[in-house]
Amino acid sequence: MTTLTPDHDTETRHDTDTRHGTGAGAATEPDAKSPAAPAKRGAPRGQADGMAVAAFVLGLVGTLVANVVLGPCALVLGALALARNTTRRFRAVLGMALGAVDLIILATLATADGTLSWTIGG
């Protein structure tokens, strides 16, 4: 422990306190609840959640139009979201399932009448 004599100035005391980690200038760990450090989601987790939602939307839209493109995209995005540990696992799995349905619809239409699209009442 360092004792201070009256001939020390405040800057010397500040340096002594900093070394011991008790002064105002001491380095502190960032507080998670501090308003200066807003709570942010990690970029990889946020991207994975976005991929899960995109897989679901692309798979859903792909059942109606452009299933040759949107089906594989939904499968890939759903798999990437699951690989990156998304918090929206159900949406990622559902997006993959809808992407697979898109490809099944595509295969069925291609074998039935040789077309890549379907029409209602046609």
Short mmCIF file of N, CA, C and O in Angstrom, two decimals:
data_model
loop_
_atom_site.label_atom_id
_atom_site.label_comp_id
_atom_site.label_asym_id
_atom_site.label_seq_id
_atom_site.Cartn_x
_atom_site.Cartn_y
_atom_site.Cartn_z
N MET A 1 0.84 -1.17 0.00
CA MET A 1 0.00 0.00 0.00
C MET A 1 0.88 1.23 0.00
O MET A 1 1.87 1.30 0.71
N THR A 2 0.52 2.22 -0.77
CA THR A 2 1.31 3.44 -0.92
C THR A 2 0.76 4.50 0.02
O THR A 2 -0.43 4.75 0.07
N THR A 3 1.65 5.11 0.78
CA THR A 3 1.23 6.21 1.64
C THR A 3 1.55 7.52 0.94
O THR A 3 2.56 7.64 0.26
N LEU A 4 0.68 8.45 1.10
CA LEU A 4 0.84 9.73 0.44
C LEU A 4 1.30 10.77 1.44
O LEU A 4 0.79 10.87 2.54
N THR A 5 2.27 11.53 1.03
CA THR A 5 2.76 12.62 1.87
C THR A 5 2.16 13.91 1.36
O THR A 5 1.71 13.99 0.21
N PRO A 6 2.14 14.95 2.17
CA PRO A 6 1.51 16.21 1.77
C PRO A 6 2.14 16.84 0.53
O PRO A 6 1.52 17.62 -0.15
N ASP A 7 3.39 16.50 0.17
CA ASP A 7 4.00 17.15 -0.99
C ASP A 7 3.61 16.47 -2.31
O ASP A 7 4.03 16.91 -3.36
N HIS A 8 2.80 15.39 -2.29
CA HIS A 8 2.30 14.79 -3.52
C HIS A 8 1.13 15.61 -4.04
O HIS A 8 0.31 16.10 -3.27
N ASP A 9 1.06 15.75 -5.34
CA ASP A 9 -0.08 16.47 -5.90
C ASP A 9 -1.20 15.48 -6.25
O ASP A 9 -1.05 14.28 -6.13
N THR A 10 -2.30 16.02 -6.72
CA THR A 10 -3.47 15.18 -7.00
C THR A 10 -3.23 14.25 -8.17
O THR A 10 -3.79 13.17 -8.24
N GLU A 11 -2.36 14.64 -9.11
CA GLU A 11 -2.10 13.79 -10.26
C GLU A 11 -1.37 12.53 -9.82
O GLU A 11 -1.64 11.44 -10.32
N THR A 12 -0.45 12.66 -8.86
CA THR A 12 0.26 11.48 -8.35
C THR A 12 -0.72 10.56 -7.65
O THR A 12 -0.66 9.35 -7.81
N ARG A 13 -1.63 11.12 -6.85
CA ARG A 13 -2.63 10.30 -6.19
C ARG A 13 -3.51 9.59 -7.22
O ARG A 13 -3.86 8.44 -7.05
N HIS A 14 -3.84 10.29 -8.27
CA HIS A 14 -4.67 9.69 -9.32
C HIS A 14 -3.94 8.50 -9.95
O HIS A 14 -4.54 7.46 -10.18
N ASP A 15 -2.65 8.65 -10.22
CA ASP A 15 -1.88 7.55 -10.80
C ASP A 15 -1.80 6.38 -9.84
O ASP A 15 -1.91 5.22 -10.25
N THR A 16 -1.62 6.65 -8.56
CA THR A 16 -1.56 5.57 -7.57
C THR A 16 -2.88 4.85 -7.50
O THR A 16 -2.93 3.62 -7.48
N ASP A 17 -3.98 5.60 -7.48
CA ASP A 17 -5.30 4.98 -7.41
C ASP A 17 -5.59 4.15 -8.66
O ASP A 17 -6.23 3.12 -8.60
N THR A 18 -5.13 4.62 -9.81
CA THR A 18 -5.38 3.90 -11.06
C THR A 18 -4.68 2.56 -11.06
O THR A 18 -5.23 1.56 -11.51
N ARG A 19 -3.48 2.52 -10.52
CA ARG A 19 -2.75 1.25 -10.48
C ARG A 19 -3.46 0.22 -9.61
O ARG A 19 -3.45 -0.95 -9.90
N HIS A 20 -4.08 0.68 -8.56
CA HIS A 20 -4.76 -0.25 -7.66
C HIS A 20 -6.20 -0.52 -8.09
O HIS A 20 -6.86 -1.35 -7.51
N GLY A 21 -6.68 0.20 -9.08
CA GLY A 21 -8.02 -0.05 -9.61
C GLY A 21 -9.13 0.52 -8.76
O GLY A 21 -10.26 0.07 -8.82
N THR A 22 -8.81 1.55 -7.92
CA THR A 22 -9.85 2.09 -7.06
C THR A 22 -10.19 3.53 -7.37
O THR A 22 -11.15 4.04 -6.85
N GLY A 23 -9.41 4.21 -8.19
CA GLY A 23 -9.64 5.63 -8.44
C GLY A 23 -10.68 5.86 -9.51
O GLY A 23 -11.21 4.95 -10.12
N ALA A 24 -10.95 7.14 -9.75
CA ALA A 24 -11.94 7.51 -10.74
C ALA A 24 -11.47 7.16 -12.14
O ALA A 24 -12.27 6.91 -13.02
N GLY A 25 -10.15 7.14 -12.36
CA GLY A 25 -9.63 6.85 -13.69
C GLY A 25 -9.36 5.38 -13.90
O GLY A 25 -8.76 4.99 -14.89
N ALA A 26 -9.76 4.54 -12.96
CA ALA A 26 -9.49 3.11 -13.08
C ALA A 26 -10.30 2.51 -14.21
O ALA A 26 -11.43 2.89 -14.45
N ALA A 27 -9.68 1.57 -14.88
CA ALA A 27 -10.38 0.89 -15.98
C ALA A 27 -11.41 -0.06 -15.39
O ALA A 27 -11.10 -0.86 -14.52
N THR A 28 -12.61 0.07 -15.84
CA THR A 28 -13.67 -0.81 -15.36
C THR A 28 -14.22 -1.60 -16.51
O THR A 28 -14.14 -1.19 -17.67
N GLU A 29 -14.82 -2.72 -16.22
CA GLU A 29 -15.44 -3.52 -17.25
C GLU A 29 -16.75 -2.86 -17.66
O GLU A 29 -17.44 -2.27 -16.84
N PRO A 30 -17.11 -2.96 -18.95
CA PRO A 30 -18.38 -2.35 -19.36
C PRO A 30 -19.55 -3.04 -18.70
O PRO A 30 -19.61 -4.26 -18.62
N ASP A 31 -20.44 -2.23 -18.22
CA ASP A 31 -21.63 -2.74 -17.54
C ASP A 31 -22.71 -3.03 -18.58
O ASP A 31 -23.04 -2.18 -19.39
N ALA A 32 -23.26 -4.22 -18.56
CA ALA A 32 -24.27 -4.61 -19.54
C ALA A 32 -25.55 -3.81 -19.38
O ALA A 32 -26.30 -3.63 -20.33
N LYS A 33 -25.82 -3.30 -18.17
CA LYS A 33 -27.04 -2.56 -17.92
C LYS A 33 -26.84 -1.05 -18.10
O LYS A 33 -27.75 -0.30 -17.91
N SER A 34 -25.66 -0.65 -18.48
CA SER A 34 -25.35 0.75 -18.63
C SER A 34 -26.10 1.36 -19.81
O SER A 34 -26.16 0.75 -20.88
N PRO A 35 -26.65 2.56 -19.66
CA PRO A 35 -27.34 3.18 -20.79
C PRO A 35 -26.37 3.56 -21.91
O PRO A 35 -26.76 3.72 -23.05
N ALA A 36 -25.09 3.71 -21.60
CA ALA A 36 -24.11 4.05 -22.62
C ALA A 36 -23.85 2.87 -23.56
O ALA A 36 -23.44 3.06 -24.68
N ALA A 37 -24.08 1.66 -23.09
CA ALA A 37 -23.88 0.47 -23.91
C ALA A 37 -25.24 -0.16 -24.19
O ALA A 37 -25.73 -0.96 -23.42
N PRO A 38 -25.90 0.25 -25.29
CA PRO A 38 -27.23 -0.30 -25.57
C PRO A 38 -27.16 -1.78 -25.88
O PRO A 38 -26.17 -2.28 -26.40
N ALA A 39 -28.22 -2.47 -25.53
CA ALA A 39 -28.28 -3.90 -25.78
C ALA A 39 -28.46 -4.14 -27.27
O ALA A 39 -29.43 -3.71 -27.86
N LYS A 40 -27.47 -4.79 -27.88
CA LYS A 40 -27.54 -5.09 -29.30
C LYS A 40 -27.52 -6.59 -29.47
O LYS A 40 -26.87 -7.30 -28.73
N ARG A 41 -28.23 -7.04 -30.49
CA ARG A 41 -28.17 -8.45 -30.84
C ARG A 41 -26.89 -8.66 -31.61
O ARG A 41 -26.46 -7.80 -32.36
N GLY A 42 -26.30 -9.79 -31.43
CA GLY A 42 -25.11 -10.10 -32.19
C GLY A 42 -25.43 -10.18 -33.67
O GLY A 42 -26.49 -10.60 -34.07
N ALA A 43 -24.51 -9.73 -34.48
CA ALA A 43 -24.75 -9.72 -35.92
C ALA A 43 -25.02 -11.11 -36.49
O ALA A 43 -25.94 -11.28 -37.27
N PRO A 44 -24.24 -12.13 -36.11
CA PRO A 44 -24.54 -13.45 -36.69
C PRO A 44 -25.92 -13.97 -36.30
O PRO A 44 -26.61 -14.56 -37.11
N ARG A 45 -26.33 -13.75 -35.05
CA ARG A 45 -27.63 -14.23 -34.62
C ARG A 45 -28.74 -13.46 -35.31
O ARG A 45 -29.74 -14.02 -35.74
N GLY A 46 -28.58 -12.16 -35.46
CA GLY A 46 -29.58 -11.35 -36.16
C GLY A 46 -29.69 -11.73 -37.62
O GLY A 46 -30.78 -11.77 -38.19
N GLN A 47 -28.55 -12.02 -38.24
CA GLN A 47 -28.57 -12.47 -39.63
C GLN A 47 -29.25 -13.82 -39.76
O GLN A 47 -29.98 -14.06 -40.71
N ALA A 48 -29.02 -14.70 -38.81
CA ALA A 48 -29.63 -16.03 -38.86
C ALA A 48 -31.14 -15.92 -38.70
O ALA A 48 -31.89 -16.64 -39.37
N ASP A 49 -31.60 -15.03 -37.83
CA ASP A 49 -33.04 -14.83 -37.67
C ASP A 49 -33.66 -14.27 -38.95
O ASP A 49 -34.74 -14.68 -39.36
N GLY A 50 -32.97 -13.35 -39.59
CA GLY A 50 -33.45 -12.80 -40.85
C GLY A 50 -33.49 -13.86 -41.94
O GLY A 50 -34.40 -13.88 -42.78
N MET A 51 -32.50 -14.74 -41.94
CA MET A 51 -32.49 -15.83 -42.93
C MET A 51 -33.66 -16.77 -42.71
O MET A 51 -34.24 -17.28 -43.68
N ALA A 52 -34.00 -17.04 -41.46
CA ALA A 52 -35.12 -17.93 -41.17
C ALA A 52 -36.43 -17.34 -41.68
O ALA A 52 -37.25 -18.03 -42.29
N VAL A 53 -36.63 -16.05 -41.44
CA VAL A 53 -37.84 -15.39 -41.91
C VAL A 53 -37.87 -15.34 -43.44
O VAL A 53 -38.90 -15.59 -44.07
N ALA A 54 -36.72 -15.04 -44.04
CA ALA A 54 -36.65 -14.99 -45.51
C ALA A 54 -36.93 -16.37 -46.11
O ALA A 54 -37.59 -16.48 -47.15
N ALA A 55 -36.44 -17.44 -45.48
CA ALA A 55 -36.70 -18.79 -45.98
C ALA A 55 -38.19 -19.09 -45.96
O ALA A 55 -38.74 -19.65 -46.91
N PHE A 56 -38.85 -18.70 -44.88
CA PHE A 56 -40.29 -18.92 -44.77
C PHE A 56 -41.05 -18.14 -45.85
O PHE A 56 -41.91 -18.68 -46.54
N VAL A 57 -40.72 -16.86 -46.02
CA VAL A 57 -41.42 -16.03 -46.99
C VAL A 57 -41.17 -16.53 -48.41
O VAL A 57 -42.10 -16.64 -49.22
N LEU A 58 -39.92 -16.85 -48.74
CA LEU A 58 -39.61 -17.33 -50.09
C LEU A 58 -40.29 -18.67 -50.37
O LEU A 58 -40.77 -18.91 -51.47
N GLY A 59 -40.32 -19.55 -49.37
CA GLY A 59 -40.99 -20.83 -49.55
C GLY A 59 -42.48 -20.66 -49.75
O GLY A 59 -43.10 -21.35 -50.58
N LEU A 60 -43.07 -19.73 -49.02
CA LEU A 60 -44.51 -19.48 -49.14
C LEU A 60 -44.86 -18.87 -50.49
O LEU A 60 -45.78 -19.32 -51.17
N VAL A 61 -44.11 -17.88 -50.90
CA VAL A 61 -44.36 -17.24 -52.19
C VAL A 61 -44.03 -18.21 -53.32
O VAL A 61 -44.70 -18.22 -54.35
N GLY A 62 -43.04 -19.06 -53.12
CA GLY A 62 -42.64 -20.00 -54.16
C GLY A 62 -43.70 -21.05 -54.47
O GLY A 62 -43.68 -21.64 -55.55
N THR A 63 -44.62 -21.29 -53.55
CA THR A 63 -45.70 -22.24 -53.86
C THR A 63 -46.66 -21.66 -54.90
O THR A 63 -47.37 -22.40 -55.55
N LEU A 64 -46.66 -20.34 -55.05
CA LEU A 64 -47.57 -19.69 -56.01
C LEU A 64 -46.87 -19.30 -57.31
O LEU A 64 -47.41 -19.50 -58.38
N VAL A 65 -45.69 -18.72 -57.22
CA VAL A 65 -44.98 -18.25 -58.41
C VAL A 65 -43.50 -18.56 -58.29
O VAL A 65 -42.95 -18.63 -57.19
N ALA A 66 -42.86 -18.76 -59.42
CA ALA A 66 -41.40 -18.90 -59.53
C ALA A 66 -40.83 -19.97 -58.59
O ALA A 66 -39.80 -19.76 -57.96
N ASN A 67 -41.49 -21.12 -58.52
CA ASN A 67 -41.00 -22.15 -57.60
C ASN A 67 -39.66 -22.74 -58.02
O ASN A 67 -38.95 -23.28 -57.20
N VAL A 68 -39.29 -22.59 -59.28
CA VAL A 68 -38.01 -23.10 -59.74
C VAL A 68 -36.84 -22.31 -59.11
O VAL A 68 -35.76 -22.85 -58.91
N VAL A 69 -37.07 -21.06 -58.76
CA VAL A 69 -36.02 -20.22 -58.16
C VAL A 69 -36.20 -20.12 -56.65
O VAL A 69 -35.24 -20.27 -55.88
N LEU A 70 -37.42 -19.86 -56.21
CA LEU A 70 -37.66 -19.58 -54.80
C LEU A 70 -37.57 -20.83 -53.91
O LEU A 70 -37.21 -20.73 -52.74
N GLY A 71 -37.91 -21.99 -54.45
CA GLY A 71 -37.81 -23.23 -53.67
C GLY A 71 -36.40 -23.53 -53.21
O GLY A 71 -36.15 -23.70 -52.00
N PRO A 72 -35.42 -23.56 -54.12
CA PRO A 72 -34.04 -23.79 -53.68
C PRO A 72 -33.51 -22.68 -52.78
O PRO A 72 -32.74 -22.96 -51.84
N CYS A 73 -33.90 -21.44 -53.03
CA CYS A 73 -33.47 -20.35 -52.16
C CYS A 73 -33.98 -20.54 -50.74
O CYS A 73 -33.26 -20.31 -49.76
N ALA A 74 -35.23 -20.97 -50.60
CA ALA A 74 -35.81 -21.21 -49.28
C ALA A 74 -35.08 -22.36 -48.58
O ALA A 74 -34.81 -22.28 -47.37
N LEU A 75 -34.73 -23.39 -49.33
CA LEU A 75 -33.99 -24.51 -48.73
C LEU A 75 -32.62 -24.07 -48.23
O LEU A 75 -32.22 -24.40 -47.11
N VAL A 76 -31.91 -23.31 -49.03
CA VAL A 76 -30.56 -22.88 -48.65
C VAL A 76 -30.60 -21.92 -47.46
O VAL A 76 -29.84 -22.06 -46.51
N LEU A 77 -31.49 -20.94 -47.51
CA LEU A 77 -31.57 -19.97 -46.41
C LEU A 77 -32.01 -20.63 -45.10
O LEU A 77 -31.51 -20.29 -44.03
N GLY A 78 -32.94 -21.57 -45.18
CA GLY A 78 -33.37 -22.28 -43.97
C GLY A 78 -32.23 -23.10 -43.38
O GLY A 78 -32.04 -23.13 -42.16
N ALA A 79 -31.47 -23.76 -44.24
CA ALA A 79 -30.34 -24.56 -43.75
C ALA A 79 -29.25 -23.67 -43.14
O ALA A 79 -28.68 -24.02 -42.09
N LEU A 80 -28.98 -22.54 -43.77
CA LEU A 80 -27.99 -21.61 -43.21
C LEU A 80 -28.44 -21.05 -41.87
O LEU A 80 -27.64 -20.89 -40.95
N ALA A 81 -29.72 -20.73 -41.76
CA ALA A 81 -30.24 -20.20 -40.50
C ALA A 81 -30.11 -21.24 -39.39
O ALA A 81 -29.74 -20.91 -38.26
N LEU A 82 -30.41 -22.49 -39.69
CA LEU A 82 -30.26 -23.54 -38.68
C LEU A 82 -28.80 -23.77 -38.32
O LEU A 82 -28.47 -24.01 -37.16
N ALA A 83 -27.92 -23.68 -39.32
CA ALA A 83 -26.49 -23.86 -39.05
C ALA A 83 -25.93 -22.75 -38.18
O ALA A 83 -24.98 -22.96 -37.42
N ARG A 84 -26.52 -21.57 -38.27
CA ARG A 84 -26.06 -20.43 -37.47
C ARG A 84 -26.83 -20.27 -36.17
O ARG A 84 -26.76 -19.22 -35.53
N ASN A 85 -27.56 -21.29 -35.77
CA ASN A 85 -28.28 -21.34 -34.48
C ASN A 85 -29.27 -20.18 -34.32
O ASN A 85 -29.19 -19.40 -33.39
N THR A 86 -30.21 -20.10 -35.24
CA THR A 86 -31.22 -19.06 -35.15
C THR A 86 -32.15 -19.31 -33.97
O THR A 86 -32.32 -20.45 -33.53
N THR A 87 -32.73 -18.25 -33.46
CA THR A 87 -33.72 -18.39 -32.40
C THR A 87 -35.09 -18.71 -32.99
O THR A 87 -36.00 -19.09 -32.27
N ARG A 88 -35.22 -18.54 -34.30
CA ARG A 88 -36.49 -18.81 -34.99
C ARG A 88 -36.38 -20.12 -35.75
O ARG A 88 -36.55 -20.19 -36.96
N ARG A 89 -36.12 -21.18 -35.03
CA ARG A 89 -35.91 -22.49 -35.64
C ARG A 89 -37.15 -22.99 -36.38
O ARG A 89 -37.05 -23.59 -37.44
N PHE A 90 -38.33 -22.77 -35.82
CA PHE A 90 -39.55 -23.25 -36.46
C PHE A 90 -39.75 -22.60 -37.83
O PHE A 90 -40.13 -23.27 -38.79
N ARG A 91 -39.47 -21.30 -37.92
CA ARG A 91 -39.61 -20.63 -39.22
C ARG A 91 -38.59 -21.15 -40.22
O ARG A 91 -38.88 -21.27 -41.40
N ALA A 92 -37.39 -21.43 -39.76
CA ALA A 92 -36.36 -21.97 -40.67
C ALA A 92 -36.77 -23.35 -41.18
O ALA A 92 -36.66 -23.64 -42.37
N VAL A 93 -37.26 -24.20 -40.28
CA VAL A 93 -37.69 -25.54 -40.69
C VAL A 93 -38.91 -25.46 -41.60
O VAL A 93 -39.01 -26.17 -42.60
N LEU A 94 -39.84 -24.58 -41.27
CA LEU A 94 -41.03 -24.40 -42.10
C LEU A 94 -40.64 -23.85 -43.48
O LEU A 94 -41.20 -24.26 -44.50
N GLY A 95 -39.69 -22.94 -43.53
CA GLY A 95 -39.20 -22.43 -44.81
C GLY A 95 -38.56 -23.52 -45.64
O GLY A 95 -38.76 -23.59 -46.86
N MET A 96 -37.80 -24.41 -45.00
CA MET A 96 -37.21 -25.53 -45.72
C MET A 96 -38.28 -26.48 -46.23
O MET A 96 -38.20 -26.99 -47.35
N ALA A 97 -39.29 -26.72 -45.41
CA ALA A 97 -40.38 -27.61 -45.83
C ALA A 97 -41.14 -27.01 -47.01
O ALA A 97 -41.46 -27.72 -47.97
N LEU A 98 -41.42 -25.71 -46.95
CA LEU A 98 -42.10 -25.06 -48.07
C LEU A 98 -41.23 -25.04 -49.32
O LEU A 98 -41.73 -25.17 -50.44
N GLY A 99 -39.92 -24.90 -49.15
CA GLY A 99 -39.01 -24.98 -50.29
C GLY A 99 -39.04 -26.35 -50.93
O GLY A 99 -39.01 -26.48 -52.16
N ALA A 100 -39.11 -27.39 -50.10
CA ALA A 100 -39.22 -28.75 -50.63
C ALA A 100 -40.56 -28.95 -51.35
O ALA A 100 -40.62 -29.59 -52.41
N VAL A 101 -41.64 -28.38 -50.79
CA VAL A 101 -42.94 -28.46 -51.44
C VAL A 101 -42.89 -27.75 -52.79
O VAL A 101 -43.48 -28.23 -53.77
N ASP A 102 -42.19 -26.62 -52.85
CA ASP A 102 -42.04 -25.91 -54.12
C ASP A 102 -41.41 -26.81 -55.18
O ASP A 102 -41.85 -26.85 -56.33
N LEU A 103 -40.38 -27.54 -54.79
CA LEU A 103 -39.70 -28.42 -55.74
C LEU A 103 -40.57 -29.62 -56.12
O LEU A 103 -40.53 -30.09 -57.26
N ILE A 104 -41.36 -30.09 -55.18
CA ILE A 104 -42.29 -31.20 -55.49
C ILE A 104 -43.35 -30.72 -56.47
O ILE A 104 -43.69 -31.42 -57.43
N ILE A 105 -43.86 -29.52 -56.25
CA ILE A 105 -44.84 -28.94 -57.19
C ILE A 105 -44.20 -28.78 -58.56
O ILE A 105 -44.81 -29.11 -59.59
N LEU A 106 -42.98 -28.31 -58.60
CA LEU A 106 -42.28 -28.14 -59.87
C LEU A 106 -42.11 -29.47 -60.59
O LEU A 106 -42.39 -29.58 -61.79
N ALA A 107 -41.70 -30.51 -59.86
CA ALA A 107 -41.51 -31.83 -60.48
C ALA A 107 -42.85 -32.40 -60.96
O ALA A 107 -42.92 -33.00 -62.04
N THR A 108 -43.89 -32.21 -60.17
CA THR A 108 -45.22 -32.72 -60.55
C THR A 108 -45.73 -32.04 -61.80
O THR A 108 -46.24 -32.69 -62.73
N LEU A 109 -45.60 -30.72 -61.87
CA LEU A 109 -46.06 -29.98 -63.04
C LEU A 109 -45.23 -30.32 -64.28
O LEU A 109 -45.77 -30.41 -65.39
N ALA A 110 -43.95 -30.49 -64.10
CA ALA A 110 -43.08 -30.79 -65.25
C ALA A 110 -43.40 -32.16 -65.82
O ALA A 110 -43.36 -32.35 -67.04
N THR A 111 -43.73 -33.12 -64.97
CA THR A 111 -44.04 -34.46 -65.48
C THR A 111 -45.47 -34.57 -65.98
O THR A 111 -45.74 -35.32 -66.91
N ALA A 112 -46.40 -33.82 -65.38
CA ALA A 112 -47.81 -33.94 -65.75
C ALA A 112 -48.11 -33.31 -67.11
O ALA A 112 -48.71 -33.94 -67.97
N ASP A 113 -47.71 -32.05 -67.28
CA ASP A 113 -48.05 -31.40 -68.54
C ASP A 113 -46.88 -30.68 -69.20
O ASP A 113 -47.07 -29.90 -70.12
N GLY A 114 -45.68 -30.90 -68.72
CA GLY A 114 -44.49 -30.33 -69.35
C GLY A 114 -44.32 -28.84 -69.16
O GLY A 114 -43.57 -28.20 -69.89
N THR A 115 -44.94 -28.24 -68.19
CA THR A 115 -44.82 -26.82 -67.93
C THR A 115 -44.16 -26.58 -66.57
O THR A 115 -44.11 -27.48 -65.73
N LEU A 116 -43.65 -25.37 -66.36
CA LEU A 116 -43.02 -25.03 -65.08
C LEU A 116 -43.89 -24.11 -64.22
O LEU A 116 -43.46 -23.63 -63.19
N SER A 117 -45.13 -23.87 -64.65
CA SER A 117 -46.04 -23.03 -63.87
C SER A 117 -47.42 -23.67 -63.86
O SER A 117 -47.71 -24.56 -64.65
N TRP A 118 -48.27 -23.22 -62.97
CA TRP A 118 -49.61 -23.77 -62.89
C TRP A 118 -50.64 -22.66 -62.95
O TRP A 118 -50.36 -21.52 -62.60
N THR A 119 -51.81 -23.03 -63.42
CA THR A 119 -52.91 -22.07 -63.50
C THR A 119 -54.14 -22.68 -62.84
O THR A 119 -54.29 -23.90 -62.78
N ILE A 120 -55.00 -21.83 -62.34
CA ILE A 120 -56.22 -22.29 -61.69
C ILE A 120 -57.31 -22.42 -62.76
O ILE A 120 -57.55 -21.48 -63.52
N GLY A 121 -57.96 -23.56 -62.79
CA GLY A 121 -59.07 -23.78 -63.70
C GLY A 121 -58.65 -23.99 -65.16
O GLY A 121 -59.47 -23.92 -66.05
N GLY A 122 -57.39 -24.22 -65.42
CA GLY A 122 -56.89 -24.28 -66.77
C GLY A 122 -56.98 -25.60 -67.37
O GLY A 122 -57.16 -25.98 -68.44
#
